[in-house]
Amino acid sequence: MKLTTIGCGYLGAVYAAAMASLGHDVVGLDVDEAKVAALNEGRAPFYEPALDDLIAESLRTGRLRFSTDYAQAATQQVHVICVGTPQQIDGPGADLRYVDAALDALAPHLDRSPDGPSLVVGRSTVPVGTATRLRERLAAASSAALLAWNPEFLREGFAVEDTLRPDRIVYGLPEDPDEARRAREILDAVYASPLAEGTPLVVGNYATAELVKVSANSFLATKISFINAIAEVCEASGADVSTIARAIGYDDRIGPKFLRAGIGFGGGCLPKDIRAFMARAGELGVTDALSFLREVDTLNNRQRDRVVNMTHRALGGTFTHKRIAVLGAAFKPDSDDIRQSPALYIASKLSGRGADVVVTDPAAADNVHAQRPNLAIAPDALTAAQGADIVLLLTEWAQFRALDPVALREVVATPWIIDGRNALDPQRWRDAGWTYQSIGRP
Ligand code: UDX
């Protein structure tokens, strides 16, 4: 099949390379020349294990290229919209300007493929109702192209694996049965073996496919805030949240995943998706149905402030002249993404309140420097911890999990650590002379 991806950010670059590796002919389109140039040299403009190799391999086969020239879409049949839908600057809803712009840029080049009818496929996370609106926009641009919605569920750090071996494939198809049949045939050809083999396929209308994605992310966010709420009760009662998570996770109706208590969720998806979902529900007149998501968001933010307060107490009620080593800035390990990062929020807040903060992160340091130039950055944990009055572990990178408490103790002023991710073995750190605190564990 001949495909374009519109948008070569996180989602688009991964999707383009993955589809080319399956044998499709793919043009990745983006308006950003620097990004396109880097991708054509086999370099992803962000940190993602396994992606550079996949891009380089597909470039070599000639089945993948990146371009800023949207006219290249004319030779392709399937056009996959992979642009971002960030939170609006002045509100909780999703900003759909990139989706609209992608469709408008594409429209003049549709309906020319020699291989059959054009299919526009939406993969971006959008508020329910967007696909129906885009369908009308396509018709207004006099395009006969079909439209389908096909949400993605990839996790950063596992993007290639999640794209090539998804848990499920979801199609959102047009209401008209004939259009739906034709759109489905094209999607089936895109996801032909080996990708579709053994992968459950779920088919619904546009609204259902749009809602699958936001429901999934809202459920994950709810699990995390739920366990963080239990962690707070554990702290007040002497119980251990890790043991509780393990015990309830054995019930397969609950499951063990996404029950790690800590400083909460961040990143480019969960926080913005639950806010956009609430905003959209409000527009649809069903605000009350999702009121629990407001609490999920509040609980998530509270976790961050709880760690700031814990640190304040540990430092004797003052940040003045206190040196704080912050291990981790990315919103999760194996990522350089600092969007909505709880770790970076905490580091900035401590610095803003007068502490002398030194941050270290194996991948996100450049991004931290670009966004928070006032934060001091160290190349590694041992350097960051020099003379520290307290150490905070805020992103559970393997490097930090493997830290030797005895060696780290040598360099700090006070051996006190707050493990914001419950990633370390309390006994090991206490045996090495540390005061060890974590979230919801005695
Ligand atoms: C998420 C979804 O997992 C993915 O399916 C969707 O397509 C996009 O959003 P991602 O943003 O890459 O993916 O991150 P994820 O691994 O889900 O982690 C989100 C946040 O939750 C991180 O900040 C992580 O540290 C936190 N988290 C995760 C917890 O605090 N506890 C947990 O148990 C799990």
Short mmCIF file of C-alpha atoms and ligand atoms in Angstrom, two decimals:
data_model
loop_
_atom_site.label_atom_id
_atom_site.label_comp_id
_atom_site.label_asym_id
_atom_site.label_seq_id
_atom_site.Cartn_x
_atom_site.Cartn_y
_atom_site.Cartn_z
CA MET A 1 0.00 0.00 0.00
CA LYS A 2 1.07 3.58 -0.55
CA LEU A 3 0.78 5.74 2.55
CA THR A 4 1.54 9.20 3.81
CA THR A 5 1.72 10.17 7.43
CA ILE A 6 0.79 13.77 8.09
CA GLY A 7 2.92 14.94 10.98
CA CYS A 8 6.28 13.38 11.79
CA GLY A 9 6.30 13.97 15.51
CA TYR A 10 6.29 11.15 17.94
CA LEU A 11 3.34 9.28 16.57
CA GLY A 12 3.90 9.99 12.87
CA ALA A 13 7.62 9.18 12.73
CA VAL A 14 7.12 5.88 14.52
CA TYR A 15 4.11 4.94 12.43
CA ALA A 16 5.84 5.86 9.15
CA ALA A 17 8.92 3.78 9.94
CA ALA A 18 6.88 0.87 11.28
CA MET A 19 4.61 0.73 8.22
CA ALA A 20 7.59 0.95 5.84
CA SER A 21 9.25 -1.90 7.72
CA LEU A 22 6.14 -4.00 6.99
CA GLY A 23 6.60 -3.42 3.25
CA HIS A 24 4.39 -0.38 2.59
CA ASP A 25 5.64 2.63 0.60
CA VAL A 26 5.52 5.58 3.00
CA VAL A 27 6.03 9.32 2.69
CA GLY A 28 6.24 11.14 6.04
CA LEU A 29 5.03 14.72 5.59
CA ASP A 30 5.71 17.55 8.00
CA VAL A 31 5.92 21.34 7.77
CA ASP A 32 9.10 21.41 9.92
CA GLU A 33 12.12 21.34 7.59
CA ALA A 34 14.67 20.62 10.31
CA LYS A 35 12.66 17.63 11.51
CA VAL A 36 12.29 16.27 7.98
CA ALA A 37 16.03 16.71 7.30
CA ALA A 38 16.96 14.86 10.50
CA LEU A 39 14.55 12.03 9.73
CA ASN A 40 15.93 11.68 6.19
CA GLU A 41 19.33 11.17 7.80
CA GLY A 42 17.89 8.41 9.97
CA ARG A 43 17.69 10.44 13.17
CA ALA A 44 14.50 10.73 15.21
CA PRO A 45 14.08 14.19 16.72
CA PHE A 46 13.35 12.64 20.12
CA TYR A 47 14.59 9.78 22.29
CA GLU A 48 12.94 6.46 21.52
CA PRO A 49 14.72 3.13 21.82
CA ALA A 50 14.83 1.15 18.56
CA LEU A 51 13.43 3.96 16.42
CA ASP A 52 16.63 5.25 14.77
CA ASP A 53 17.51 1.74 13.61
CA LEU A 54 14.03 1.18 12.22
CA ILE A 55 14.06 4.50 10.34
CA ALA A 56 17.55 3.92 8.95
CA GLU A 57 16.65 0.40 7.81
CA SER A 58 13.47 1.60 6.06
CA LEU A 59 15.27 4.53 4.41
CA ARG A 60 17.79 2.06 3.00
CA THR A 61 15.06 -0.07 1.42
CA GLY A 62 13.72 3.05 -0.36
CA ARG A 63 10.25 2.43 1.05
CA LEU A 64 10.41 5.41 3.40
CA ARG A 65 11.13 9.08 2.83
CA PHE A 66 10.26 12.30 4.60
CA SER A 67 9.26 15.53 2.91
CA THR A 68 7.75 18.97 3.45
CA ASP A 69 6.09 18.80 0.02
CA TYR A 70 2.44 17.86 0.49
CA ALA A 71 2.04 17.41 -3.28
CA GLN A 72 3.81 14.06 -2.76
CA ALA A 73 0.55 12.85 -1.27
CA ALA A 74 -0.91 12.74 -4.78
CA THR A 75 0.72 9.39 -5.57
CA GLN A 76 -0.35 7.77 -2.27
CA GLN A 77 -3.69 6.19 -1.44
CA VAL A 78 -3.86 6.22 2.35
CA HIS A 79 -3.17 9.35 4.40
CA VAL A 80 -2.70 8.94 8.11
CA ILE A 81 -3.16 12.02 10.28
CA CYS A 82 -0.67 11.82 13.13
CA VAL A 83 -0.46 15.44 14.30
CA GLY A 84 -0.58 16.52 17.93
CA THR A 85 -3.72 17.64 19.77
CA PRO A 86 -2.22 19.55 22.71
CA GLN A 87 -4.20 21.16 25.49
CA GLN A 88 -5.44 24.64 24.52
CA ILE A 89 -3.33 27.43 25.94
CA ASP A 90 -6.32 29.14 27.55
CA GLY A 91 -8.56 26.21 28.45
CA PRO A 92 -8.79 22.50 29.24
CA GLY A 93 -10.02 21.39 25.80
CA ALA A 94 -7.93 19.92 22.97
CA ASP A 95 -6.44 22.30 20.42
CA LEU A 96 -7.46 20.88 17.04
CA ARG A 97 -5.77 23.44 14.82
CA TYR A 98 -3.08 20.99 13.65
CA VAL A 99 -5.66 18.37 12.72
CA ASP A 100 -7.64 20.88 10.70
CA ALA A 101 -4.48 22.25 9.06
CA ALA A 102 -3.35 18.71 8.16
CA LEU A 103 -6.64 17.97 6.45
CA ASP A 104 -6.65 21.30 4.60
CA ALA A 105 -3.06 20.83 3.40
CA LEU A 106 -3.90 17.33 2.22
CA ALA A 107 -7.26 17.99 0.55
CA PRO A 108 -5.96 19.41 -2.79
CA HIS A 109 -3.82 16.29 -3.33
CA LEU A 110 -6.48 13.67 -2.62
CA ASP A 111 -8.49 11.61 -5.12
CA ARG A 112 -5.55 11.27 -7.52
CA SER A 113 -4.12 7.94 -6.43
CA PRO A 114 -3.89 5.45 -9.30
CA ASP A 115 -4.50 2.61 -6.82
CA GLY A 116 -8.11 3.39 -5.91
CA PRO A 117 -10.15 5.69 -3.66
CA SER A 118 -8.21 7.83 -1.20
CA LEU A 119 -8.62 7.04 2.48
CA VAL A 120 -7.85 9.57 5.19
CA VAL A 121 -7.16 7.85 8.51
CA GLY A 122 -7.21 9.77 11.78
CA ARG A 123 -4.82 8.48 14.46
CA SER A 124 -4.50 11.56 16.61
CA THR A 125 -6.33 11.59 19.95
CA VAL A 126 -9.34 13.83 19.44
CA PRO A 127 -12.55 14.86 21.22
CA VAL A 128 -15.53 12.73 20.26
CA GLY A 129 -17.30 14.26 17.26
CA THR A 130 -14.12 15.37 15.48
CA ALA A 131 -14.21 12.69 12.76
CA THR A 132 -17.78 13.57 11.82
CA ARG A 133 -16.74 17.22 11.52
CA LEU A 134 -13.67 16.32 9.44
CA ARG A 135 -15.82 14.19 7.15
CA GLU A 136 -17.88 17.30 6.40
CA ARG A 137 -14.71 19.36 5.92
CA LEU A 138 -13.49 16.83 3.35
CA ALA A 139 -16.81 17.00 1.51
CA ALA A 140 -16.69 20.82 1.59
CA ALA A 141 -13.27 20.63 -0.06
CA SER A 142 -14.95 18.58 -2.82
CA SER A 143 -12.97 15.48 -1.99
CA ALA A 144 -14.48 12.06 -2.49
CA ALA A 145 -11.92 10.60 -0.07
CA LEU A 146 -13.14 8.18 2.57
CA LEU A 147 -12.44 8.83 6.24
CA ALA A 148 -11.78 6.32 9.02
CA TRP A 149 -10.64 6.69 12.62
CA ASN A 150 -7.94 4.34 13.88
CA PRO A 151 -6.63 5.40 17.31
CA GLU A 152 -3.15 4.51 18.49
CA PHE A 153 -2.23 3.30 21.96
CA LEU A 154 1.55 3.47 21.96
CA ARG A 155 3.55 4.14 25.07
CA GLU A 156 6.65 6.29 24.87
CA GLY A 157 9.71 4.13 25.35
CA PHE A 158 7.88 1.18 23.74
CA ALA A 159 6.60 3.04 20.69
CA VAL A 160 8.03 0.72 18.02
CA GLU A 161 6.99 -2.44 19.84
CA ASP A 162 3.48 -1.09 20.53
CA THR A 163 3.03 -0.05 16.88
CA LEU A 164 4.24 -3.32 15.39
CA ARG A 165 2.61 -5.55 18.01
CA PRO A 166 -0.46 -3.68 19.26
CA ASP A 167 -2.81 -5.11 21.91
CA ARG A 168 -5.72 -4.37 19.59
CA ILE A 169 -6.60 -2.57 16.39
CA VAL A 170 -9.64 -0.28 16.41
CA TYR A 171 -11.48 0.93 13.31
CA GLY A 172 -13.98 3.77 13.43
CA LEU A 173 -15.93 3.55 10.18
CA PRO A 174 -18.42 5.83 8.36
CA GLU A 175 -22.14 5.35 8.97
CA ASP A 176 -22.85 4.67 5.30
CA PRO A 177 -22.49 0.86 4.84
CA ASP A 178 -20.93 1.09 1.40
CA GLU A 179 -18.39 3.72 2.50
CA ALA A 180 -17.71 1.67 5.62
CA ARG A 181 -17.05 -1.47 3.56
CA ARG A 182 -14.65 0.33 1.23
CA ALA A 183 -12.79 2.06 4.07
CA ARG A 184 -12.49 -1.24 5.91
CA GLU A 185 -11.06 -3.04 2.88
CA ILE A 186 -8.30 -0.45 2.60
CA LEU A 187 -7.53 -0.56 6.34
CA ASP A 188 -7.42 -4.37 6.20
CA ALA A 189 -4.83 -4.12 3.44
CA VAL A 190 -2.74 -1.67 5.51
CA TYR A 191 -2.86 -3.99 8.52
CA ALA A 192 -2.52 -7.23 6.60
CA SER A 193 -0.33 -9.97 8.00
CA PRO A 194 1.87 -10.00 10.04
CA LEU A 195 0.52 -7.04 12.01
CA ALA A 196 -3.10 -8.15 12.16
CA GLU A 197 -2.30 -11.80 12.79
CA GLY A 198 -3.52 -12.70 16.26
CA THR A 199 -4.37 -9.07 17.05
CA PRO A 200 -7.98 -8.47 18.14
CA LEU A 201 -9.86 -6.13 15.81
CA VAL A 202 -12.59 -3.92 17.23
CA VAL A 203 -14.89 -2.13 14.80
CA GLY A 204 -17.30 0.68 15.57
CA ASN A 205 -18.46 4.03 14.31
CA TYR A 206 -16.40 7.24 14.44
CA ALA A 207 -17.56 8.29 17.90
CA THR A 208 -16.87 4.85 19.36
CA ALA A 209 -13.32 4.75 18.01
CA GLU A 210 -12.63 8.27 19.27
CA LEU A 211 -13.97 7.37 22.71
CA VAL A 212 -12.01 4.09 22.95
CA LYS A 213 -8.81 6.09 23.14
CA VAL A 214 -9.86 8.65 25.73
CA SER A 215 -11.65 6.02 27.80
CA ALA A 216 -8.50 3.88 27.87
CA ASN A 217 -6.32 6.77 28.99
CA SER A 218 -8.89 7.97 31.53
CA PHE A 219 -9.08 4.49 33.01
CA LEU A 220 -5.28 4.29 33.30
CA ALA A 221 -5.15 7.73 34.92
CA THR A 222 -7.89 6.69 37.34
CA LYS A 223 -5.96 3.57 38.36
CA ILE A 224 -2.89 5.65 39.19
CA SER A 225 -4.80 8.29 41.16
CA PHE A 226 -6.73 5.55 42.93
CA ILE A 227 -3.56 3.89 44.20
CA ASN A 228 -2.09 7.28 45.11
CA ALA A 229 -5.17 8.00 47.21
CA ILE A 230 -4.68 4.65 48.95
CA ALA A 231 -1.02 5.60 49.48
CA GLU A 232 -2.09 8.67 51.42
CA VAL A 233 -4.29 6.55 53.67
CA CYS A 234 -1.38 4.11 54.08
CA GLU A 235 0.85 6.93 55.29
CA ALA A 236 -1.75 7.90 57.88
CA SER A 237 -2.25 4.34 59.08
CA GLY A 238 1.10 2.56 58.78
CA ALA A 239 0.06 0.25 55.91
CA ASP A 240 2.19 -0.47 52.83
CA VAL A 241 0.71 0.56 49.49
CA SER A 242 3.08 -1.66 47.45
CA THR A 243 1.84 -4.73 49.27
CA ILE A 244 -1.76 -3.62 48.83
CA ALA A 245 -1.21 -3.05 45.07
CA ARG A 246 0.34 -6.50 44.76
CA ALA A 247 -2.46 -8.15 46.71
CA ILE A 248 -5.33 -6.46 44.85
CA GLY A 249 -3.54 -6.92 41.52
CA TYR A 250 -3.76 -10.72 41.87
CA ASP A 251 -7.50 -10.28 41.30
CA ASP A 252 -7.56 -10.38 37.52
CA ARG A 253 -10.57 -8.09 37.48
CA ILE A 254 -8.18 -5.45 38.84
CA GLY A 255 -4.82 -6.55 37.41
CA PRO A 256 -1.35 -5.59 38.63
CA LYS A 257 -0.46 -2.86 36.12
CA PHE A 258 -0.73 0.90 36.62
CA LEU A 259 -0.94 0.49 40.37
CA ARG A 260 2.45 1.94 41.22
CA ALA A 261 2.01 4.70 43.75
CA GLY A 262 4.31 7.68 43.46
CA ILE A 263 4.43 11.29 42.35
CA GLY A 264 1.74 10.63 39.76
CA PHE A 265 1.30 10.65 36.03
CA GLY A 266 2.55 13.13 33.46
CA GLY A 267 3.53 13.16 29.81
CA GLY A 268 1.90 14.25 26.59
CA CYS A 269 -1.19 12.05 26.92
CA LEU A 270 -2.84 11.21 30.23
CA PRO A 271 -3.06 14.72 31.78
CA LYS A 272 -4.27 16.46 28.63
CA ASP A 273 -6.57 13.63 27.61
CA ILE A 274 -8.54 13.56 30.85
CA ARG A 275 -8.92 17.37 30.77
CA ALA A 276 -10.01 17.39 27.13
CA PHE A 277 -12.42 14.54 27.85
CA MET A 278 -14.03 16.50 30.70
CA ALA A 279 -14.24 19.60 28.52
CA ARG A 280 -15.89 17.67 25.70
CA ALA A 281 -18.33 15.99 28.10
CA GLY A 282 -19.30 19.48 29.26
CA GLU A 283 -19.98 20.54 25.68
CA LEU A 284 -22.15 17.45 25.26
CA GLY A 285 -24.09 18.34 28.42
CA VAL A 286 -22.81 15.37 30.45
CA THR A 287 -20.37 17.13 32.80
CA ASP A 288 -21.54 15.20 35.85
CA ALA A 289 -20.83 11.83 34.27
CA LEU A 290 -17.11 12.58 34.26
CA SER A 291 -16.87 14.58 37.47
CA PHE A 292 -14.69 11.82 38.96
CA LEU A 293 -11.99 12.72 36.44
CA ARG A 294 -11.65 16.13 38.08
CA GLU A 295 -10.80 14.31 41.30
CA VAL A 296 -8.35 12.06 39.40
CA ASP A 297 -6.59 15.20 38.14
CA THR A 298 -6.65 16.88 41.55
CA LEU A 299 -5.26 13.80 43.28
CA ASN A 300 -2.54 13.61 40.66
CA ASN A 301 -1.49 17.20 41.23
CA ARG A 302 -1.69 16.76 44.98
CA GLN A 303 0.95 14.02 44.85
CA ARG A 304 3.46 16.53 43.52
CA ASP A 305 2.75 19.07 46.21
CA ARG A 306 2.84 16.38 48.87
CA VAL A 307 6.45 15.63 47.89
CA VAL A 308 7.35 19.33 48.01
CA ASN A 309 5.87 19.49 51.52
CA MET A 310 7.60 16.26 52.57
CA THR A 311 10.89 17.74 51.44
CA HIS A 312 10.20 20.96 53.32
CA ARG A 313 9.55 19.04 56.52
CA ALA A 314 12.62 16.85 56.03
CA LEU A 315 14.76 19.98 55.69
CA GLY A 316 13.51 21.33 59.00
CA GLY A 317 10.93 23.71 57.58
CA THR A 318 13.15 25.81 55.31
CA PHE A 319 14.56 25.72 51.78
CA THR A 320 17.01 28.56 52.32
CA HIS A 321 20.63 27.46 51.71
CA LYS A 322 19.43 23.88 51.24
CA ARG A 323 20.90 21.85 48.45
CA ILE A 324 18.52 19.36 46.83
CA ALA A 325 19.61 16.70 44.33
CA VAL A 326 16.78 15.72 41.98
CA LEU A 327 17.27 12.41 40.19
CA GLY A 328 15.08 12.39 37.08
CA ALA A 329 13.25 15.05 35.09
CA ALA A 330 11.51 13.09 32.33
CA PHE A 331 7.88 12.15 32.98
CA LYS A 332 8.95 8.50 32.99
CA PRO A 333 12.13 6.49 32.39
CA ASP A 334 13.42 5.70 28.89
CA SER A 335 12.05 8.99 27.63
CA ASP A 336 13.40 12.51 27.18
CA ASP A 337 9.87 13.92 27.36
CA ILE A 338 9.32 16.55 30.05
CA ARG A 339 5.79 17.53 29.07
CA GLN A 340 3.66 17.72 32.24
CA SER A 341 6.46 15.93 34.06
CA PRO A 342 5.78 15.58 37.78
CA ALA A 343 9.55 15.40 38.39
CA LEU A 344 10.20 18.69 36.65
CA TYR A 345 7.24 20.32 38.39
CA ILE A 346 8.67 19.35 41.78
CA ALA A 347 12.21 20.48 40.87
CA SER A 348 10.92 23.86 39.62
CA LYS A 349 8.70 24.36 42.63
CA LEU A 350 11.57 23.67 45.05
CA SER A 351 13.84 26.00 43.13
CA GLY A 352 11.12 28.67 43.05
CA ARG A 353 10.80 28.40 46.81
CA GLY A 354 14.47 29.19 47.25
CA ALA A 355 16.23 25.82 47.39
CA ASP A 356 19.51 25.20 45.60
CA VAL A 357 18.33 22.45 43.20
CA VAL A 358 20.56 20.30 40.98
CA VAL A 359 18.79 18.05 38.48
CA THR A 360 20.17 15.07 36.61
CA ASP A 361 18.48 12.95 33.95
CA PRO A 362 20.05 10.45 31.54
CA ALA A 363 18.07 11.70 28.50
CA ALA A 364 16.05 14.82 29.30
CA ALA A 365 18.85 17.19 30.42
CA ASP A 366 18.89 19.16 27.15
CA ASN A 367 15.12 19.60 27.23
CA VAL A 368 15.29 20.73 30.85
CA HIS A 369 17.98 23.25 29.98
CA ALA A 370 15.92 24.59 27.07
CA GLN A 371 12.73 24.96 29.10
CA ARG A 372 14.04 25.74 32.58
CA PRO A 373 17.40 27.49 32.01
CA ASN A 374 17.55 28.49 35.68
CA LEU A 375 17.76 24.90 36.93
CA ALA A 376 21.29 23.59 37.50
CA ILE A 377 21.98 20.32 35.70
CA ALA A 378 24.55 17.67 36.60
CA PRO A 379 25.79 14.89 34.31
CA ASP A 380 25.03 12.04 36.73
CA ALA A 381 23.58 11.17 40.11
CA LEU A 382 26.87 11.20 42.02
CA THR A 383 27.70 14.69 40.77
CA ALA A 384 24.18 15.97 41.43
CA ALA A 385 24.32 14.63 44.99
CA GLN A 386 27.58 16.37 45.95
CA GLY A 387 26.92 18.19 49.22
CA ALA A 388 23.16 17.58 49.03
CA ASP A 389 21.00 18.05 52.11
CA ILE A 390 18.43 15.73 50.59
CA VAL A 391 18.14 13.52 47.49
CA LEU A 392 14.84 13.09 45.62
CA LEU A 393 14.35 10.19 43.22
CA LEU A 394 11.59 11.37 40.88
CA THR A 395 11.99 9.33 37.65
CA GLU A 396 12.80 5.67 38.11
CA TRP A 397 15.55 5.28 35.50
CA ALA A 398 17.42 1.95 35.76
CA GLN A 399 20.62 3.94 36.51
CA PHE A 400 19.01 5.37 39.64
CA ARG A 401 17.51 2.08 40.76
CA ALA A 402 21.01 0.60 40.55
CA LEU A 403 22.64 3.36 42.64
CA ASP A 404 24.89 2.17 45.43
CA PRO A 405 23.63 3.76 48.66
CA VAL A 406 27.07 3.42 50.26
CA ALA A 407 28.83 5.29 47.45
CA LEU A 408 26.13 7.97 47.33
CA ARG A 409 26.34 8.46 51.07
CA GLU A 410 30.01 9.40 50.71
CA VAL A 411 29.19 12.51 48.66
CA VAL A 412 26.04 13.95 50.30
CA ALA A 413 25.91 16.35 53.27
CA THR A 414 22.95 14.52 54.81
CA PRO A 415 21.95 10.94 53.86
CA TRP A 416 18.21 11.55 53.47
CA ILE A 417 16.36 10.30 50.39
CA ILE A 418 12.76 10.66 49.28
CA ASP A 419 11.93 7.94 46.77
CA GLY A 420 9.04 9.48 44.82
CA ARG A 421 8.62 6.35 42.70
CA ASN A 422 8.90 3.61 45.34
CA ALA A 423 11.73 2.29 43.20
CA LEU A 424 14.36 1.49 45.81
CA ASP A 425 14.69 -1.18 48.48
CA PRO A 426 14.02 0.62 51.77
CA GLN A 427 15.99 -1.85 53.87
CA ARG A 428 19.10 -1.62 51.70
CA TRP A 429 19.14 2.17 51.95
CA ARG A 430 18.42 2.23 55.66
CA ASP A 431 21.16 -0.35 56.26
CA ALA A 432 23.56 2.01 54.48
CA GLY A 433 22.68 4.75 56.96
CA TRP A 434 20.06 6.66 55.00
CA THR A 435 16.83 8.13 56.21
CA TYR A 436 14.56 6.66 53.54
CA GLN A 437 11.05 7.95 52.78
CA SER A 438 8.73 6.88 50.02
CA ILE A 439 5.09 7.20 49.01
CA GLY A 440 2.63 5.19 51.06
CA ARG A 441 5.14 2.80 52.55
CA PRO A 442 6.06 2.81 56.24
C1 UDX B 1 0.12 6.59 27.78
C2 UDX B 1 -0.66 5.28 27.58
O1 UDX B 1 -0.05 4.24 28.34
C3 UDX B 1 -0.70 4.92 26.12
O2 UDX B 1 -1.46 3.75 25.92
C4 UDX B 1 -1.32 6.07 25.35
O3 UDX B 1 -1.40 5.80 23.98
C5 UDX B 1 -0.52 7.35 25.60
O4 UDX B 1 -0.46 7.61 26.99
P1 UDX B 1 2.69 7.27 27.91
O5 UDX B 1 2.25 8.70 28.01
O6 UDX B 1 3.84 6.92 27.03
O7 UDX B 1 1.48 6.36 27.41
O8 UDX B 1 3.08 6.84 29.39
P2 UDX B 1 2.72 5.70 30.43
O9 UDX B 1 3.72 4.63 30.40
O10 UDX B 1 1.31 5.32 30.29
O11 UDX B 1 2.92 6.50 31.79
C6 UDX B 1 2.16 7.68 32.08
C7 UDX B 1 2.53 8.27 33.41
O12 UDX B 1 1.98 7.52 34.48
C8 UDX B 1 4.01 8.37 33.70
O13 UDX B 1 4.30 9.66 34.25
C9 UDX B 1 4.26 7.27 34.69
O14 UDX B 1 5.34 7.55 35.53
C10 UDX B 1 2.95 7.25 35.46
N1 UDX B 1 2.63 5.97 36.08
C11 UDX B 1 2.44 4.86 35.31
C12 UDX B 1 2.47 5.89 37.46
O15 UDX B 1 2.64 6.90 38.18
N2 UDX B 1 2.14 4.69 38.02
C13 UDX B 1 1.93 3.58 37.28
O16 UDX B 1 1.62 2.53 37.87
C14 UDX B 1 2.10 3.66 35.89
#
